[in-house]
Amino acid sequence: MTSRIPNKIADLPNSSPRFIGQEVERVEDRQLVSGKTEFIDNVSLPGMLHCAILRSPNAHAKITSIDTSAAEKMPGVIAIITGEDAKRWTQPMQTVPEGWGTLCLATDRVRFVGEPVVAVAATSRYIAEDALDEIIVDYDPLPPVADTQKAADAPPIYDEHESNVVFQRKFTWGEVDAAFTDADKVLTDKFRWHRLGANPLECNGVITEWDIIDGTVTTRGSFQSQVNMGLLSAGALGVPSNRMRVISQPHGGSFGGKGGPRGTIITALLSRKAGGRPVKWIEDRMEYLAGGAGQSWDRFYDVSLALKTDGTITGLRVVLLDDLGASAEGFGAVSAAKPLAAFTGPYAIPVAEYDLTLVATNKLPQSPYRGMGPPPHNWALEQMVDLAAVELGLDPAEIRRKNYIPKNAFPYTIASGNEYDSGDYEAALDAIVEMADYKALRREQEEAREQGRHLGIGLVNTIEPGVFDWNAYAIVGSQQTGVPEGATVGIDIMGKIVAKVGFSLEGQGQYTVISQVLADYFKVEMSDVRVVPQDSLSAPPHFGPGGSRLGVAITGAVLGAADRLREKLIRVGANLLQSPPEALELSDGMIRIPGVAEAQIPVAQVAATMLARSDLLPEGMDPNPEATYVWTAAGRTPADDQGRAKSYLTAANACHLVLVEVDTATGMVEILKYFIVDDCGTRLNPATCEGMTQGGVAQGVGAALLEEYVYDDDAQLLTSTFIDYLIPTIYEVPMTTKKALVTPSPYTPLGAKGMGEGAIHTTPAAVMCAINDALRPLGVKAHEVPASPRRLWTLLHDQSVG
Amino acid sequence: MPTPRQISVTVNGTVYESTVEPRLTLADFLRHELALPGTHVGCEHGVCGACTVLWNGRAVRSCIMLAVQTDGTEITTVEGLSKDGELNAIQQAFVEEHGLQCGFCTPGFLMTITEMLDRNPDPSDEEIYDYLGGQICRCTGYQSILAAVRNAIEKKKAAS
């Protein structure tokens, strides 16, 4: 049965929608500003124990012995587990690609600093941490593999693999060799993106109970996708999927980094050993930085463009070496595969090639981070376009304009196979050039140069693939197409609306979107709608937030469910109004016969009839004023042997223009002006969209200028606190001037596009292009992110080192 | 292990008599002993500011203070800001300006801004940056937080 899901706000059954598309206040916020939201560390269960984890101080070593006897005797210590327990009770955690994982606790060998070795459950966290001091682990150090570029030839860190190459393949889309042979000019450059990562303000946390009699594991936590967490944990624990109950608590941000099952598996084992008592583990920041899900994208790029003299880009070659760290657990290689969804950016580059090598080293395994792979790729591509502009004597704005996919070419299939739904890139460029007064900025730059100041302008544009699909990752082993998201919508006997969903609060305001949509659909107040999260076993099929999809997907789910509910209400209404169902409609909160003024009944009354007047129902009617719909993107295709598929459903676009000043004496970069034109289709809540964009700018500034996990030559982490790993503050993040364009998606509920990852796709490229624009007269290029003061100063003053 | 100590501390206007280990942090005391979990812990080393509370009116980081240090003093936490379910001006301004996303850092921001506006109801941009510069938000990019501060200043002016 298909559902009618409107593609436009105007197609809702409401003659004057008041909420959707408006900057309404968020339903989440009154609780949040009062400190009343139930984050995982606010939850306490009867008999609960507290876990602390002993971690490896070595990057690579054999474990020769573990002595927990003294810790076991300490008052308050209830259970201790080591790799032996993990071997006995669990399987290795899932990896992408398969076969590159470990158990939740190290067994005979540690492979990164921070790897869990022993876990303790005690009556308080303080006692559990005291117990760690009494545990003696003897290590026999091994030579660490620390250098990404030498990893392929280094001794393998897994005995079962012949080398440290996790994945290597070249993808060719079209006649690439011919494009480069026929080019008027070929440009090549190298780029280095250092490790950084999510760092939500709340680290991971989990409480797990293993009911040994019933064979059921219940885990509550700070989980981005509870169904995914359930499958990963059930697989590792050997628990049937319907005996693995996952409850996602509201969480303090994720940005991709709350997907790993390690915490659940460790606490499950401790609970098992403690007779089923609930065990809580709250990750602290130093654990997160060294051993959590917070490191991503450790990349070396070698990029070539084939060009015509007039600036037309005829081919793109990207060689990527990415350092996955000590395993491919969690999403592993996925982030290097994602750029396929927008490989050539907003440009009509007809052919392209991706030569991809992923290696294992003795660093923390990578985790997903907002954007999931494209942000470094976008910087490399945009920096090359700037280089082409310089080489060909074109303005950066004009070379981009020349290569855009034209607005009448949509839907447009890019070389790497994905289809872009809609867009008008030239309009975004025009808007930003006008808004920023680009010509005046160039004059300002010239004047500054005459005064010895080094200003630079970055003007870049990117595509944000939205509404992720598993088929985008077929090249690294994903077998699925489609990502279901379900919702159940019901009306109670008092006419109030309840929406049941499979995800918790994470920060993007999706409960608000659901309330906006349903309030307008049934013409009630937003306060008449209540969103109630369900656990992984009681919710309809779901995934939750991730891959810029939930705003679109949940809008589809609740509209689909609302439409099914409408059909039920009309059947009942037809009985009450003694008319055929085809004659009735839902409009403005009434079930009515169009054109007959008195022939209308409020929806609430029809719903109440279903629950309280069975005598008035059509024969055989299901008397439940509730309906469920599971939305998934239509038209997705399985990938071909080169990974080409219709994958991500939407293509949002953004144009950023930034003016920076580089202080050549210190290497400091100051952002002077920042403009954004953004087009994510219909904006369901413009204030939320603006917040997503600005938050992405902050993380992008962090990426470009500040954030870096530094490992030394022995793969020891040197940035293990927020004193060393620098998160942008209000001083570093520019207050941006923004303008929204709206090119609705022809394919999605209400025309919205995925946009939650947003500006992190664009900001690093914009800032780096601006820095290089400033440096150009000085004859140096910044090739490494972050462009920290030390790096820029070295580049400017000590080129023998740089 | 050092002997637990008796402390008397006033939190959000209520006097609590407690016996605490000397090593118990103020954050853990508030969250787990007094059941006031609105004070969040983001880094446990005094950088992020999520755990900020008012100690005799001064904004302090409760993750790097000990509960025993607060004996005989007054603490205000985020739970002390609203009265009978009514948000105060700063909280209301955050809601209106979308000054939060995940909301985990928000209590720390609210307490820091409370101290700032108690000291100076009309702070300059430089003072606002000075206060907010010690608080980390990973979601918003600060623009809406800045707007919320300015909104709160106007609200408080209008009310006085």
XYZ file of C-alpha atoms in Angstrom, chain A residues 185-445:
261
model
C 47.008 21.302 -19.149
C 47.357 18.813 -16.337
C 47.814 20.028 -12.766
C 48.827 17.840 -9.848
C 49.242 18.592 -6.163
C 49.438 16.848 -2.816
C 47.454 17.438 0.363
C 47.700 16.161 3.910
C 44.731 16.072 6.279
C 45.688 15.155 9.831
C 43.513 13.196 12.248
C 40.711 15.007 14.006
C 37.307 14.039 15.218
C 33.860 14.422 16.646
C 34.281 15.342 20.311
C 30.671 15.865 21.334
C 30.534 17.598 24.729
C 29.123 14.440 26.255
C 31.399 11.439 25.853
C 30.024 7.930 25.505
C 28.071 6.305 28.284
C 26.169 3.094 28.783
C 24.339 1.010 31.377
C 23.975 -2.675 30.558
C 22.158 -5.543 32.286
C 22.529 -9.159 31.222
C 19.626 -11.223 32.503
C 21.288 -14.631 32.520
C 18.068 -16.547 33.238
C 16.103 -14.920 30.455
C 19.086 -14.583 28.134
C 18.264 -10.940 27.488
C 20.699 -8.058 27.378
C 19.320 -4.560 27.967
C 21.601 -1.621 27.248
C 20.833 2.059 27.726
C 23.157 4.666 26.457
C 24.298 7.576 24.463
C 23.633 5.796 21.166
C 23.254 7.542 17.840
C 21.529 4.577 16.165
C 20.001 2.173 18.646
C 19.109 -0.452 16.053
C 22.634 -0.419 14.705
C 24.031 -0.625 18.236
C 21.724 -3.562 18.877
C 22.851 -5.515 15.832
C 26.546 -4.837 16.436
C 26.289 -5.758 20.124
C 24.088 -8.802 19.605
C 26.522 -10.102 17.018
C 29.511 -9.708 19.308
C 27.709 -11.101 22.378
C 26.051 -14.002 20.587
C 22.629 -12.877 21.790
C 19.613 -13.296 19.476
C 18.682 -9.929 18.008
C 15.245 -9.983 19.658
C 16.899 -10.521 23.064
C 19.110 -7.455 22.660
C 17.128 -4.451 23.873
C 18.673 -1.071 23.223
C 17.404 2.138 24.758
C 18.880 5.289 23.330
C 18.998 8.064 25.939
C 19.042 11.714 24.913
C 22.632 12.471 24.208
C 24.940 15.409 24.291
C 25.859 15.457 20.635
C 27.342 12.705 18.534
C 28.547 13.924 15.111
C 29.007 10.299 14.133
C 31.050 9.286 17.141
C 28.447 7.381 19.130
C 28.160 4.210 17.166
C 30.684 1.768 18.558
C 29.543 -1.247 20.602
C 32.669 -1.677 22.713
C 31.209 -0.015 25.829
C 28.069 -2.117 25.630
C 30.013 -5.353 25.202
C 32.346 -4.613 28.114
C 29.532 -3.654 30.485
C 27.474 -6.648 29.351
C 30.324 -9.002 30.267
C 30.786 -7.295 33.626
C 27.051 -7.569 34.282
C 27.125 -11.247 33.392
C 29.972 -11.795 35.803
C 28.211 -9.714 38.485
C 25.114 -11.910 38.381
C 23.106 -9.617 36.140
C 23.495 -6.361 38.079
C 23.368 -3.276 35.853
C 26.820 -1.876 35.099
C 27.375 1.751 34.133
C 30.370 3.012 32.187
C 30.761 6.735 31.638
C 33.673 7.474 29.343
C 35.779 10.402 30.497
C 37.348 12.874 28.078
C 40.846 11.442 28.261
C 39.461 7.986 27.491
C 37.518 9.493 24.622
C 40.502 11.295 23.122
C 42.848 8.315 23.350
C 40.550 5.360 23.036
C 37.076 6.507 22.081
C 35.173 7.055 18.880
C 36.725 10.421 18.217
C 39.420 10.119 15.563
C 38.794 10.339 11.829
C 40.425 11.009 8.471
C 44.176 10.583 8.533
C 44.780 11.229 4.875
C 47.306 11.821 2.125
C 45.924 13.051 -1.192
C 47.507 13.201 -4.614
C 45.100 14.962 -6.972
C 45.247 15.741 -10.694
C 43.000 17.846 -12.885
C 42.789 17.668 -16.665
C 41.982 21.108 -18.100
C 41.207 22.914 -21.294
C 42.802 26.323 -21.751
C 39.453 27.996 -21.272
C 39.171 26.517 -17.786
C 36.913 23.559 -18.523
C 37.778 20.652 -16.237
C 37.746 17.463 -18.277
C 38.978 14.900 -15.780
C 39.755 14.311 -12.084
C 42.136 11.818 -10.557
C 42.347 11.287 -6.810
C 44.846 9.030 -5.112
C 44.026 8.604 -1.421
C 46.001 6.941 1.332
C 43.986 6.816 4.562
C 45.269 5.543 7.902
C 42.448 3.588 9.540
C 44.407 2.914 12.712
C 44.546 -0.405 14.499
C 41.372 -1.964 13.105
C 38.475 -1.411 10.743
C 35.882 -1.705 13.501
C 32.611 0.121 13.295
C 32.378 1.894 9.991
C 36.046 1.436 9.072
C 36.504 1.996 5.369
C 33.081 3.543 4.844
C 34.249 7.129 5.163
C 36.720 6.739 2.309
C 33.915 5.325 0.150
C 31.428 8.109 0.814
C 33.026 10.668 -1.510
C 31.595 8.615 -4.388
C 28.262 10.249 -3.585
C 29.607 13.665 -4.677
C 33.049 12.919 -6.091
C 33.158 15.764 -8.604
C 31.401 18.318 -6.376
C 29.151 20.790 -8.168
C 31.075 20.428 -11.406
C 30.191 18.666 -14.640
C 33.490 16.773 -14.752
C 32.739 13.924 -17.142
C 35.305 11.342 -16.048
C 37.120 10.560 -12.822
C 39.311 8.024 -11.092
C 39.706 7.101 -7.409
C 42.762 5.126 -6.366
C 42.111 4.160 -2.802
C 44.469 2.579 -0.263
C 43.546 2.082 3.371
C 46.197 0.928 5.811
C 46.289 -0.263 9.401
C 48.714 1.267 11.913
C 49.097 1.328 15.690
C 46.843 4.318 16.185
C 43.283 4.427 17.507
C 40.829 2.928 14.975
C 38.979 5.633 13.054
C 35.352 6.453 13.712
C 32.767 8.348 11.704
C 32.735 12.128 11.938
C 30.253 14.633 10.580
C 30.402 14.525 6.788
C 31.795 10.963 6.910
C 34.666 11.441 4.485
C 33.957 14.164 1.919
C 35.289 17.213 3.839
C 38.975 16.391 3.139
C 38.101 15.354 -0.416
C 36.301 18.653 -0.956
C 39.280 20.639 0.240
C 41.593 18.777 -2.156
C 39.201 19.321 -5.078
C 38.496 22.984 -4.336
C 42.154 23.768 -3.766
C 42.907 22.230 -7.171
C 40.233 24.376 -8.794
C 41.875 27.444 -7.251
C 45.232 26.273 -8.532
C 43.741 25.885 -12.007
C 42.358 29.415 -11.826
C 45.811 30.771 -11.000
C 47.532 28.735 -13.705
C 45.023 29.761 -16.373
C 44.687 33.351 -15.241
C 41.022 33.052 -14.375
C 39.115 34.390 -11.414
C 38.207 31.662 -8.881
C 34.537 32.606 -9.226
C 34.602 32.389 -13.014
C 36.360 29.042 -13.328
C 33.737 27.616 -11.002
C 30.874 29.178 -12.910
C 32.285 27.707 -16.120
C 32.263 24.162 -14.747
C 28.966 24.037 -12.856
C 26.338 21.459 -13.649
C 23.766 23.731 -15.308
C 20.467 24.192 -13.504
C 18.464 22.672 -16.362
C 20.541 19.464 -16.303
C 18.931 17.973 -13.182
C 18.459 15.200 -12.257
C 22.140 14.819 -13.082
C 24.241 11.674 -12.829
C 27.843 12.367 -11.825
C 30.830 10.348 -13.042
C 30.985 8.291 -9.838
C 27.383 7.235 -10.346
C 25.204 9.109 -7.879
C 22.334 11.240 -9.097
C 21.893 14.813 -7.878
C 18.216 15.700 -7.472
C 18.201 19.462 -8.105
C 20.203 22.629 -7.727
C 21.073 26.058 -9.060
C 24.756 26.550 -8.347
C 25.172 29.667 -10.411
C 22.427 31.371 -8.414
C 24.322 30.607 -5.212
C 27.523 32.010 -6.691
C 25.767 35.151 -7.899
C 24.162 35.623 -4.494
C 27.397 35.335 -2.554
C 29.349 37.557 -4.932
C 26.725 40.218 -4.412
C 26.244 39.693 -0.690
C 29.970 39.806 0.051
C 30.686 42.510 -2.525
C 33.414 40.279 -3.888
C 34.953 42.952 -6.094
C 35.310 45.287 -3.126
C 36.956 42.501 -1.139
C 39.490 42.003 -3.933
C 40.230 45.731 -3.813
C 40.597 45.551 -0.041
C 43.017 42.677 -0.513
